[in-house]
Amino acid sequence: MTAEPVAVPHVVQVDLAGRTALVTGGGSGIGRACALRLGAAGAKVLVVDRNLEAAKAVAAEAGGRAEGVDLSDAAAVDRLDVDVDIVVNNAGLQHVAPVQDFPVERFEYIQRVMVEAPFLLIRRALPHMYARGWGRIVNISSVHGLRASPYKAAYVSAKHALEGLSKVVALEGAAHGVTANCINPAYVRTALVESQIADQAASHGIGADEVIEKIMLARAAIKRLIEPEEVAELLAYLCSPPAAFITGASIALDGGWTAN
Ligand SMILES: NC(=O)c1ccc[n+]([C@@H]2O[C@H](COP(=O)([O-])OP(=O)(O)OC[C@H]3O[C@@H](n4cnc5c(N)ncnc54)[C@H](O)[C@@H]3O)[C@@H](O)[C@H]2O)c1
């Protein structure tokens, strides 16, 4: 059973005035909530999304600015202003198909957006963070960075790769005041999930309600979708002073999924 949306108050006290942040995929869903949360904490946020109009709308609300970039385009990623204190690698997409039918170009595209782009952004952002002696890399991974599901070869591969990248950056950044962590949500109430419900229904040959109850929430102990704002509140905590010792971690926000 899917619960109604729950209200998520800002409980983390964090002052990010004077900090700059970049959020990929900030035009929608989790990225939007992250950009708004960082903006509310006082950071100047650069909202990056292939959907420029959506990015502009979020930037206006967050008090930041927007760039329209397709993150699969390495040259365009390299043109982004990455002199920022906080990088949130969030942009992602899903493709559902059995491995033997998985389109090769779709697999490659997903690796470019969800692994190569975070690498390119991090490698160019680190010198600025090292110079300031402070930085936060927050990678929006997934429960699928820790566990697999059938029909999601590209997504599960990409998220597992992001986990590895995050840990390496944590080790290298530690001496410079830079932490790198993954947040690992189960199913969050966003457009990505709405489209997956339809895709999964087609792949499994079942109805949408059954997908939510029997597939999406089957492995979670808490039977509701997560709100994007719950993910953003954890991001706020990771940017706060008491979180300075948290690095190289993968923080499950999965309603007990990985407890199984
Ligand atoms: N929704 C979930 O249940 C869930 C669960 C775990 C992890 N995640 C992860 O959270 C992240 C955000 O997901 P969401 O549910 O908010 O998705 P969403 O579809 O609501 O938003 C994704 C945003 O990324 C942008 N984007 C996609 N491909 C891009 C590209 N090539 N270049 C630039 N921008 C691009 C889209 O335009 C969109 O604004 C993803 O990495 C996803 O894997 C989502």
PDB file of C-alpha atoms and ligand atoms in Angstrom:
ATOM      1  CA  MET A   1       0.000   0.000   0.000  1.00  0.00           C
ATOM      2  CA  THR A   2       1.368   3.459  -0.884  1.00  0.00           C
ATOM      3  CA  ALA A   3       0.930   6.021   1.888  1.00  0.00           C
ATOM      4  CA  GLU A   4      -0.029   9.624   1.204  1.00  0.00           C
ATOM      5  CA  PRO A   5       2.895  12.096   1.005  1.00  0.00           C
ATOM      6  CA  VAL A   6       4.341  12.880   4.429  1.00  0.00           C
ATOM      7  CA  ALA A   7       5.316  16.418   5.436  1.00  0.00           C
ATOM      8  CA  VAL A   8       9.074  16.918   5.876  1.00  0.00           C
ATOM      9  CA  PRO A   9      10.061  19.919   8.032  1.00  0.00           C
ATOM     10  CA  HIS A  10      13.572  21.410   7.888  1.00  0.00           C
ATOM     11  CA  VAL A  11      15.044  20.057  11.129  1.00  0.00           C
ATOM     12  CA  VAL A  12      18.754  20.270  10.283  1.00  0.00           C
ATOM     13  CA  GLN A  13      20.325  23.540  11.433  1.00  0.00           C
ATOM     14  CA  VAL A  14      22.949  24.357   8.819  1.00  0.00           C
ATOM     15  CA  ASP A  15      24.194  27.738   7.664  1.00  0.00           C
ATOM     16  CA  LEU A  16      25.599  27.574   4.142  1.00  0.00           C
ATOM     17  CA  ALA A  17      25.853  31.335   3.603  1.00  0.00           C
ATOM     18  CA  GLY A  18      29.005  31.986   1.577  1.00  0.00           C
ATOM     19  CA  ARG A  19      28.964  28.451   0.161  1.00  0.00           C
ATOM     20  CA  THR A  20      28.338  27.574  -3.464  1.00  0.00           C
ATOM     21  CA  ALA A  21      26.764  24.368  -4.716  1.00  0.00           C
ATOM     22  CA  LEU A  22      26.103  22.548  -7.970  1.00  0.00           C
ATOM     23  CA  VAL A  23      23.185  20.121  -8.249  1.00  0.00           C
ATOM     24  CA  THR A  24      22.826  17.960 -11.357  1.00  0.00           C
ATOM     25  CA  GLY A  25      19.363  16.960 -12.464  1.00  0.00           C
ATOM     26  CA  GLY A  26      18.156  19.815 -10.307  1.00  0.00           C
ATOM     27  CA  GLY A  27      15.115  20.508 -12.451  1.00  0.00           C
ATOM     28  CA  SER A  28      12.959  17.760 -10.999  1.00  0.00           C
ATOM     29  CA  GLY A  29      12.341  15.299  -8.181  1.00  0.00           C
ATOM     30  CA  ILE A  30      15.192  14.694  -5.720  1.00  0.00           C
ATOM     31  CA  GLY A  31      17.539  17.181  -7.422  1.00  0.00           C
ATOM     32  CA  ARG A  32      14.917  19.913  -7.188  1.00  0.00           C
ATOM     33  CA  ALA A  33      14.401  19.204  -3.482  1.00  0.00           C
ATOM     34  CA  CYS A  34      18.186  19.219  -2.915  1.00  0.00           C
ATOM     35  CA  ALA A  35      18.661  22.537  -4.752  1.00  0.00           C
ATOM     36  CA  LEU A  36      15.824  24.139  -2.778  1.00  0.00           C
ATOM     37  CA  ARG A  37      17.159  22.784   0.532  1.00  0.00           C
ATOM     38  CA  LEU A  38      20.681  24.091  -0.109  1.00  0.00           C
ATOM     39  CA  GLY A  39      19.246  27.429  -1.209  1.00  0.00           C
ATOM     40  CA  ALA A  40      17.129  27.617   1.955  1.00  0.00           C
ATOM     41  CA  ALA A  41      20.314  27.038   3.985  1.00  0.00           C
ATOM     42  CA  GLY A  42      21.915  30.046   2.291  1.00  0.00           C
ATOM     43  CA  ALA A  43      24.044  28.440  -0.438  1.00  0.00           C
ATOM     44  CA  LYS A  44      24.234  29.898  -3.951  1.00  0.00           C
ATOM     45  CA  VAL A  45      23.087  27.005  -6.110  1.00  0.00           C
ATOM     46  CA  LEU A  46      23.884  26.235  -9.743  1.00  0.00           C
ATOM     47  CA  VAL A  47      21.051  24.051 -11.025  1.00  0.00           C
ATOM     48  CA  VAL A  48      22.213  21.875 -13.944  1.00  0.00           C
ATOM     49  CA  ASP A  49      19.684  19.963 -16.012  1.00  0.00           C
ATOM     50  CA  ARG A  50      19.143  19.007 -19.629  1.00  0.00           C
ATOM     51  CA  ASN A  51      15.726  20.625 -19.190  1.00  0.00           C
ATOM     52  CA  LEU A  52      16.768  24.294 -19.025  1.00  0.00           C
ATOM     53  CA  GLU A  53      13.264  25.621 -18.363  1.00  0.00           C
ATOM     54  CA  ALA A  54      12.834  23.311 -15.364  1.00  0.00           C
ATOM     55  CA  ALA A  55      16.320  24.222 -14.101  1.00  0.00           C
ATOM     56  CA  LYS A  56      15.526  27.945 -14.423  1.00  0.00           C
ATOM     57  CA  ALA A  57      12.297  27.560 -12.459  1.00  0.00           C
ATOM     58  CA  VAL A  58      14.099  25.757  -9.609  1.00  0.00           C
ATOM     59  CA  ALA A  59      17.006  28.226  -9.672  1.00  0.00           C
ATOM     60  CA  ALA A  60      14.561  31.114  -9.350  1.00  0.00           C
ATOM     61  CA  GLU A  61      12.972  29.436  -6.318  1.00  0.00           C
ATOM     62  CA  ALA A  62      16.343  28.500  -4.780  1.00  0.00           C
ATOM     63  CA  GLY A  63      17.882  31.908  -5.398  1.00  0.00           C
ATOM     64  CA  GLY A  64      20.520  30.482  -7.718  1.00  0.00           C
ATOM     65  CA  ARG A  65      21.253  30.150 -11.421  1.00  0.00           C
ATOM     66  CA  ALA A  66      20.652  27.537 -14.075  1.00  0.00           C
ATOM     67  CA  GLU A  67      22.564  25.808 -16.879  1.00  0.00           C
ATOM     68  CA  GLY A  68      20.994  23.614 -19.539  1.00  0.00           C
ATOM     69  CA  VAL A  69      23.411  20.738 -20.181  1.00  0.00           C
ATOM     70  CA  ASP A  70      23.032  17.138 -21.261  1.00  0.00           C
ATOM     71  CA  LEU A  71      25.465  15.384 -18.933  1.00  0.00           C
ATOM     72  CA  SER A  72      26.199  12.706 -21.526  1.00  0.00           C
ATOM     73  CA  ASP A  73      28.101  15.422 -23.430  1.00  0.00           C
ATOM     74  CA  ALA A  74      31.566  15.410 -21.823  1.00  0.00           C
ATOM     75  CA  ALA A  75      32.642  18.620 -23.589  1.00  0.00           C
ATOM     76  CA  ALA A  76      29.559  20.453 -22.263  1.00  0.00           C
ATOM     77  CA  VAL A  77      30.202  19.094 -18.749  1.00  0.00           C
ATOM     78  CA  ASP A  78      33.755  20.398 -18.968  1.00  0.00           C
ATOM     79  CA  ARG A  79      32.430  23.899 -19.731  1.00  0.00           C
ATOM     80  CA  LEU A  80      30.403  24.071 -16.493  1.00  0.00           C
ATOM     81  CA  ASP A  81      31.572  26.367 -13.705  1.00  0.00           C
ATOM     82  CA  VAL A  82      32.587  23.860 -11.044  1.00  0.00           C
ATOM     83  CA  ASP A  83      34.321  26.209  -8.614  1.00  0.00           C
ATOM     84  CA  VAL A  84      31.813  25.176  -5.964  1.00  0.00           C
ATOM     85  CA  ASP A  85      31.968  23.963  -2.369  1.00  0.00           C
ATOM     86  CA  ILE A  86      29.224  21.344  -2.660  1.00  0.00           C
ATOM     87  CA  VAL A  87      28.600  18.971  -5.586  1.00  0.00           C
ATOM     88  CA  VAL A  88      25.435  16.909  -5.624  1.00  0.00           C
ATOM     89  CA  ASN A  89      25.641  14.258  -8.338  1.00  0.00           C
ATOM     90  CA  ASN A  90      21.968  13.491  -8.734  1.00  0.00           C
ATOM     91  CA  ALA A  91      20.977  13.317 -12.408  1.00  0.00           C
ATOM     92  CA  GLY A  92      19.935   9.863 -13.438  1.00  0.00           C
ATOM     93  CA  LEU A  93      17.612   7.883 -15.598  1.00  0.00           C
ATOM     94  CA  GLN A  94      16.319   4.369 -15.803  1.00  0.00           C
ATOM     95  CA  HIS A  95      15.906   1.840 -18.613  1.00  0.00           C
ATOM     96  CA  VAL A  96      14.164  -1.452 -17.930  1.00  0.00           C
ATOM     97  CA  ALA A  97      14.928  -4.472 -20.156  1.00  0.00           C
ATOM     98  CA  PRO A  98      16.324  -8.003 -19.790  1.00  0.00           C
ATOM     99  CA  VAL A  99      20.110  -8.123 -20.265  1.00  0.00           C
ATOM    100  CA  GLN A 100      19.921 -10.027 -23.564  1.00  0.00           C
ATOM    101  CA  ASP A 101      17.655  -7.336 -25.042  1.00  0.00           C
ATOM    102  CA  PHE A 102      19.309  -4.330 -23.355  1.00  0.00           C
ATOM    103  CA  PRO A 103      20.181  -1.721 -26.035  1.00  0.00           C
ATOM    104  CA  VAL A 104      23.959  -1.218 -25.995  1.00  0.00           C
ATOM    105  CA  GLU A 105      23.753   2.499 -26.741  1.00  0.00           C
ATOM    106  CA  ARG A 106      21.280   2.960 -23.856  1.00  0.00           C
ATOM    107  CA  PHE A 107      23.676   1.136 -21.497  1.00  0.00           C
ATOM    108  CA  GLU A 108      26.547   3.384 -22.614  1.00  0.00           C
ATOM    109  CA  TYR A 109      24.455   6.557 -22.317  1.00  0.00           C
ATOM    110  CA  ILE A 110      23.444   5.710 -18.748  1.00  0.00           C
ATOM    111  CA  GLN A 111      27.102   5.113 -17.756  1.00  0.00           C
ATOM    112  CA  ARG A 112      28.058   8.483 -19.273  1.00  0.00           C
ATOM    113  CA  VAL A 113      25.351  10.414 -17.395  1.00  0.00           C
ATOM    114  CA  MET A 114      25.527   8.533 -14.081  1.00  0.00           C
ATOM    115  CA  VAL A 115      29.242   7.636 -13.778  1.00  0.00           C
ATOM    116  CA  GLU A 116      31.408   9.588 -16.222  1.00  0.00           C
ATOM    117  CA  ALA A 117      29.724  12.970 -15.622  1.00  0.00           C
ATOM    118  CA  PRO A 118      30.058  12.698 -11.801  1.00  0.00           C
ATOM    119  CA  PHE A 119      33.733  11.785 -12.309  1.00  0.00           C
ATOM    120  CA  LEU A 120      34.310  14.761 -14.637  1.00  0.00           C
ATOM    121  CA  LEU A 121      32.562  17.167 -12.247  1.00  0.00           C
ATOM    122  CA  ILE A 122      34.334  15.883  -9.145  1.00  0.00           C
ATOM    123  CA  ARG A 123      37.798  15.926 -10.715  1.00  0.00           C
ATOM    124  CA  ARG A 124      37.396  19.587 -11.704  1.00  0.00           C
ATOM    125  CA  ALA A 125      35.690  20.649  -8.444  1.00  0.00           C
ATOM    126  CA  LEU A 126      38.270  19.142  -6.087  1.00  0.00           C
ATOM    127  CA  PRO A 127      41.076  21.701  -6.655  1.00  0.00           C
ATOM    128  CA  HIS A 128      38.698  24.519  -5.566  1.00  0.00           C
ATOM    129  CA  MET A 129      37.580  22.504  -2.525  1.00  0.00           C
ATOM    130  CA  TYR A 130      41.166  21.576  -1.612  1.00  0.00           C
ATOM    131  CA  ALA A 131      42.179  25.266  -1.852  1.00  0.00           C
ATOM    132  CA  ARG A 132      39.373  26.209   0.576  1.00  0.00           C
ATOM    133  CA  GLY A 133      40.026  23.234   2.860  1.00  0.00           C
ATOM    134  CA  TRP A 134      36.344  22.280   2.779  1.00  0.00           C
ATOM    135  CA  GLY A 135      34.078  20.451   0.373  1.00  0.00           C
ATOM    136  CA  ARG A 136      31.090  18.137   0.255  1.00  0.00           C
ATOM    137  CA  ILE A 137      30.502  15.605  -2.514  1.00  0.00           C
ATOM    138  CA  VAL A 138      27.100  13.990  -2.155  1.00  0.00           C
ATOM    139  CA  ASN A 139      26.267  11.297  -4.660  1.00  0.00           C
ATOM    140  CA  ILE A 140      22.627  10.360  -4.974  1.00  0.00           C
ATOM    141  CA  SER A 141      23.067   6.639  -5.407  1.00  0.00           C
ATOM    142  CA  SER A 142      20.222   4.231  -4.706  1.00  0.00           C
ATOM    143  CA  VAL A 143      19.347   1.050  -2.914  1.00  0.00           C
ATOM    144  CA  HIS A 144      20.424  -0.237  -6.340  1.00  0.00           C
ATOM    145  CA  GLY A 145      23.972   0.874  -5.534  1.00  0.00           C
ATOM    146  CA  LEU A 146      23.878  -1.820  -2.837  1.00  0.00           C
ATOM    147  CA  ARG A 147      21.455  -4.412  -4.222  1.00  0.00           C
ATOM    148  CA  ALA A 148      20.399  -5.588  -7.687  1.00  0.00           C
ATOM    149  CA  SER A 149      17.012  -5.956  -9.300  1.00  0.00           C
ATOM    150  CA  PRO A 150      16.259  -7.769 -12.559  1.00  0.00           C
ATOM    151  CA  TYR A 151      15.945  -5.808 -15.826  1.00  0.00           C
ATOM    152  CA  LYS A 152      18.047  -2.863 -14.573  1.00  0.00           C
ATOM    153  CA  ALA A 153      21.531  -3.810 -15.821  1.00  0.00           C
ATOM    154  CA  ALA A 154      22.657  -0.302 -16.786  1.00  0.00           C
ATOM    155  CA  TYR A 155      21.229   1.448 -13.720  1.00  0.00           C
ATOM    156  CA  VAL A 156      22.529  -1.101 -11.181  1.00  0.00           C
ATOM    157  CA  SER A 157      25.961  -1.124 -12.868  1.00  0.00           C
ATOM    158  CA  ALA A 158      26.124   2.670 -12.870  1.00  0.00           C
ATOM    159  CA  LYS A 159      25.065   3.024  -9.242  1.00  0.00           C
ATOM    160  CA  HIS A 160      27.604   0.402  -8.097  1.00  0.00           C
ATOM    161  CA  ALA A 161      30.301   2.306 -10.022  1.00  0.00           C
ATOM    162  CA  LEU A 162      29.240   5.573  -8.362  1.00  0.00           C
ATOM    163  CA  GLU A 163      29.632   3.877  -4.967  1.00  0.00           C
ATOM    164  CA  GLY A 164      33.245   3.025  -5.827  1.00  0.00           C
ATOM    165  CA  LEU A 165      34.019   6.507  -7.119  1.00  0.00           C
ATOM    166  CA  SER A 166      32.543   8.046  -3.964  1.00  0.00           C
ATOM    167  CA  LYS A 167      34.759   5.923  -1.710  1.00  0.00           C
ATOM    168  CA  VAL A 168      37.934   6.740  -3.649  1.00  0.00           C
ATOM    169  CA  VAL A 169      37.145  10.477  -3.443  1.00  0.00           C
ATOM    170  CA  ALA A 170      36.522  10.080   0.309  1.00  0.00           C
ATOM    171  CA  LEU A 171      39.998   8.606   0.772  1.00  0.00           C
ATOM    172  CA  GLU A 172      41.749  11.230  -1.351  1.00  0.00           C
ATOM    173  CA  GLY A 173      39.725  14.192  -0.016  1.00  0.00           C
ATOM    174  CA  ALA A 174      40.015  13.422   3.698  1.00  0.00           C
ATOM    175  CA  ALA A 175      43.255  15.326   4.206  1.00  0.00           C
ATOM    176  CA  HIS A 176      41.717  18.400   2.543  1.00  0.00           C
ATOM    177  CA  GLY A 177      38.478  18.699   4.522  1.00  0.00           C
ATOM    178  CA  VAL A 178      36.463  17.151   1.697  1.00  0.00           C
ATOM    179  CA  THR A 179      33.957  14.404   2.416  1.00  0.00           C
ATOM    180  CA  ALA A 180      32.284  12.186  -0.188  1.00  0.00           C
ATOM    181  CA  ASN A 181      29.227  10.105   0.564  1.00  0.00           C
ATOM    182  CA  CYS A 182      26.386   8.289  -1.121  1.00  0.00           C
ATOM    183  CA  ILE A 183      22.733   8.558  -0.190  1.00  0.00           C
ATOM    184  CA  ASN A 184      20.901   5.350  -1.013  1.00  0.00           C
ATOM    185  CA  PRO A 185      17.147   5.794  -1.259  1.00  0.00           C
ATOM    186  CA  ALA A 186      14.615   3.135  -2.093  1.00  0.00           C
ATOM    187  CA  TYR A 187      11.634   4.341  -4.133  1.00  0.00           C
ATOM    188  CA  VAL A 188      11.109   8.103  -3.929  1.00  0.00           C
ATOM    189  CA  ARG A 189       7.936   9.838  -5.055  1.00  0.00           C
ATOM    190  CA  THR A 190       9.251  11.408  -8.320  1.00  0.00           C
ATOM    191  CA  ALA A 191       8.601  11.405 -12.075  1.00  0.00           C
ATOM    192  CA  LEU A 192      11.317   8.727 -12.501  1.00  0.00           C
ATOM    193  CA  VAL A 193       9.314   6.341 -10.342  1.00  0.00           C
ATOM    194  CA  GLU A 194       6.035   7.161 -12.053  1.00  0.00           C
ATOM    195  CA  SER A 195       7.552   6.123 -15.405  1.00  0.00           C
ATOM    196  CA  GLN A 196       9.169   3.010 -13.872  1.00  0.00           C
ATOM    197  CA  ILE A 197       5.788   1.852 -12.605  1.00  0.00           C
ATOM    198  CA  ALA A 198       4.559   1.864 -16.201  1.00  0.00           C
ATOM    199  CA  ASP A 199       7.749   0.164 -17.536  1.00  0.00           C
ATOM    200  CA  GLN A 200       7.717  -2.523 -14.835  1.00  0.00           C
ATOM    201  CA  ALA A 201       4.033  -3.186 -15.466  1.00  0.00           C
ATOM    202  CA  ALA A 202       4.870  -3.850 -19.121  1.00  0.00           C
ATOM    203  CA  SER A 203       7.975  -6.013 -18.352  1.00  0.00           C
ATOM    204  CA  HIS A 204       6.241  -8.135 -15.732  1.00  0.00           C
ATOM    205  CA  GLY A 205       2.860  -8.166 -17.460  1.00  0.00           C
ATOM    206  CA  ILE A 206       0.991  -6.910 -14.383  1.00  0.00           C
ATOM    207  CA  GLY A 207      -0.983  -3.817 -13.390  1.00  0.00           C
ATOM    208  CA  ALA A 208       0.430  -0.590 -11.936  1.00  0.00           C
ATOM    209  CA  ASP A 209      -1.032  -1.142  -8.443  1.00  0.00           C
ATOM    210  CA  GLU A 210       0.511  -4.587  -8.300  1.00  0.00           C
ATOM    211  CA  VAL A 211       3.924  -3.157  -9.348  1.00  0.00           C
ATOM    212  CA  ILE A 212       3.864  -0.723  -6.417  1.00  0.00           C
ATOM    213  CA  GLU A 213       2.711  -3.239  -3.835  1.00  0.00           C
ATOM    214  CA  LYS A 214       4.423  -6.457  -4.964  1.00  0.00           C
ATOM    215  CA  ILE A 215       7.623  -5.192  -6.650  1.00  0.00           C
ATOM    216  CA  MET A 216       8.526  -1.699  -5.497  1.00  0.00           C
ATOM    217  CA  LEU A 217       7.622  -2.032  -1.820  1.00  0.00           C
ATOM    218  CA  ALA A 218       8.089  -5.804  -1.527  1.00  0.00           C
ATOM    219  CA  ARG A 219      11.600  -5.625  -0.061  1.00  0.00           C
ATOM    220  CA  ALA A 220      11.114  -2.525   2.109  1.00  0.00           C
ATOM    221  CA  ALA A 221       9.856  -3.010   5.657  1.00  0.00           C
ATOM    222  CA  ILE A 222       8.220   0.433   5.629  1.00  0.00           C
ATOM    223  CA  LYS A 223       5.545   0.295   2.942  1.00  0.00           C
ATOM    224  CA  ARG A 224       5.545   3.822   1.591  1.00  0.00           C
ATOM    225  CA  LEU A 225       7.425   5.864  -0.991  1.00  0.00           C
ATOM    226  CA  ILE A 226      10.087   8.276   0.304  1.00  0.00           C
ATOM    227  CA  GLU A 227       9.549  11.996  -0.234  1.00  0.00           C
ATOM    228  CA  PRO A 228      12.265  13.945  -2.153  1.00  0.00           C
ATOM    229  CA  GLU A 229      12.440  16.310   0.843  1.00  0.00           C
ATOM    230  CA  GLU A 230      13.503  13.425   3.110  1.00  0.00           C
ATOM    231  CA  VAL A 231      16.515  12.858   0.853  1.00  0.00           C
ATOM    232  CA  ALA A 232      17.265  16.600   0.822  1.00  0.00           C
ATOM    233  CA  GLU A 233      17.194  16.758   4.636  1.00  0.00           C
ATOM    234  CA  LEU A 234      19.905  14.082   4.798  1.00  0.00           C
ATOM    235  CA  LEU A 235      21.925  16.120   2.280  1.00  0.00           C
ATOM    236  CA  ALA A 236      21.568  19.143   4.588  1.00  0.00           C
ATOM    237  CA  TYR A 237      22.863  17.058   7.483  1.00  0.00           C
ATOM    238  CA  LEU A 238      25.867  15.870   5.433  1.00  0.00           C
ATOM    239  CA  CYS A 239      26.721  19.551   4.798  1.00  0.00           C
ATOM    240  CA  SER A 240      26.479  20.430   8.516  1.00  0.00           C
ATOM    241  CA  PRO A 241      29.456  20.589  10.934  1.00  0.00           C
ATOM    242  CA  PRO A 242      28.530  17.456  12.966  1.00  0.00           C
ATOM    243  CA  ALA A 243      28.722  15.387   9.759  1.00  0.00           C
ATOM    244  CA  ALA A 244      32.372  16.245   9.121  1.00  0.00           C
ATOM    245  CA  PHE A 245      33.475  12.755  10.207  1.00  0.00           C
ATOM    246  CA  ILE A 246      31.061  10.972   7.878  1.00  0.00           C
ATOM    247  CA  THR A 247      32.920  10.087   4.696  1.00  0.00           C
ATOM    248  CA  GLY A 248      33.088   7.142   2.320  1.00  0.00           C
ATOM    249  CA  ALA A 249      29.694   6.118   3.654  1.00  0.00           C
ATOM    250  CA  SER A 250      26.634   4.835   1.860  1.00  0.00           C
ATOM    251  CA  ILE A 251      23.643   5.921   3.890  1.00  0.00           C
ATOM    252  CA  ALA A 252      20.595   3.789   3.247  1.00  0.00           C
ATOM    253  CA  LEU A 253      17.300   5.639   3.214  1.00  0.00           C
ATOM    254  CA  ASP A 254      15.494   2.505   2.249  1.00  0.00           C
ATOM    255  CA  GLY A 255      12.819   1.681   4.820  1.00  0.00           C
ATOM    256  CA  GLY A 256      14.714  -1.452   5.840  1.00  0.00           C
ATOM    257  CA  TRP A 257      15.251  -2.885   2.320  1.00  0.00           C
ATOM    258  CA  THR A 258      18.955  -3.683   2.870  1.00  0.00           C
ATOM    259  CA  ALA A 259      18.270  -5.093   6.347  1.00  0.00           C
ATOM    260  CA  ASN A 260      17.044  -8.189   4.532  1.00  0.00           C
TER     261      ASN A 260
HETATM  262  N1  LIG B   1      12.980   8.199  -7.566  1.00  0.00           N
HETATM  263  C1  LIG B   1      13.503   7.155  -6.935  1.00  0.00           C
HETATM  264  O1  LIG B   1      12.793   6.272  -6.466  1.00  0.00           O
HETATM  265  C2  LIG B   1      14.985   7.042  -6.744  1.00  0.00           C
HETATM  266  C3  LIG B   1      15.446   6.081  -5.846  1.00  0.00           C
HETATM  267  C4  LIG B   1      16.814   5.958  -5.649  1.00  0.00           C
HETATM  268  C5  LIG B   1      17.673   6.783  -6.341  1.00  0.00           C
HETATM  269  N2  LIG B   1      17.198   7.706  -7.202  1.00  0.00           N
HETATM  270  C6  LIG B   1      18.144   8.537  -7.920  1.00  0.00           C
HETATM  271  O2  LIG B   1      17.880   9.891  -7.680  1.00  0.00           O
HETATM  272  C7  LIG B   1      18.296  10.661  -8.798  1.00  0.00           C
HETATM  273  C8  LIG B   1      17.174  11.583  -9.208  1.00  0.00           C
HETATM  274  O3  LIG B   1      16.050  10.820  -9.560  1.00  0.00           O
HETATM  275  P1  LIG B   1      14.569  11.417  -9.587  1.00  0.00           P
HETATM  276  O4  LIG B   1      13.692  10.309  -9.170  1.00  0.00           O
HETATM  277  O5  LIG B   1      14.510  12.709  -8.883  1.00  0.00           O
HETATM  278  O6  LIG B   1      14.389  11.602 -11.151  1.00  0.00           O
HETATM  279  P2  LIG B   1      13.602  12.688 -12.030  1.00  0.00           P
HETATM  280  O7  LIG B   1      13.357  12.017 -13.324  1.00  0.00           O
HETATM  281  O8  LIG B   1      12.442  13.274 -11.284  1.00  0.00           O
HETATM  282  O9  LIG B   1      14.685  13.816 -12.194  1.00  0.00           O
HETATM  283  C9  LIG B   1      15.886  13.581 -12.853  1.00  0.00           C
HETATM  284  C10 LIG B   1      16.384  14.892 -13.407  1.00  0.00           C
HETATM  285  O10 LIG B   1      17.629  14.612 -14.058  1.00  0.00           O
HETATM  286  C11 LIG B   1      17.612  15.237 -15.311  1.00  0.00           C
HETATM  287  N3  LIG B   1      18.446  14.493 -16.227  1.00  0.00           N
HETATM  288  C12 LIG B   1      18.272  13.223 -16.640  1.00  0.00           C
HETATM  289  N4  LIG B   1      19.201  12.894 -17.536  1.00  0.00           N
HETATM  290  C13 LIG B   1      19.975  13.990 -17.701  1.00  0.00           C
HETATM  291  C14 LIG B   1      21.091  14.277 -18.515  1.00  0.00           C
HETATM  292  N5  LIG B   1      21.562  13.394 -19.399  1.00  0.00           N
HETATM  293  N6  LIG B   1      21.662  15.497 -18.424  1.00  0.00           N
HETATM  294  C15 LIG B   1      21.157  16.428 -17.572  1.00  0.00           C
HETATM  295  N7  LIG B   1      20.088  16.212 -16.800  1.00  0.00           N
HETATM  296  C16 LIG B   1      19.501  15.004 -16.861  1.00  0.00           C
HETATM  297  C17 LIG B   1      16.168  15.231 -15.766  1.00  0.00           C
HETATM  298  O11 LIG B   1      15.911  16.213 -16.754  1.00  0.00           O
HETATM  299  C18 LIG B   1      15.427  15.476 -14.459  1.00  0.00           C
HETATM  300  O12 LIG B   1      15.229  16.854 -14.214  1.00  0.00           O
HETATM  301  C19 LIG B   1      18.720   9.668  -9.868  1.00  0.00           C
HETATM  302  O13 LIG B   1      20.122   9.520  -9.878  1.00  0.00           O
HETATM  303  C20 LIG B   1      18.080   8.385  -9.410  1.00  0.00           C
HETATM  304  O14 LIG B   1      18.779   7.272  -9.852  1.00  0.00           O
HETATM  305  C21 LIG B   1      15.855   7.859  -7.433  1.00  0.00           C
END
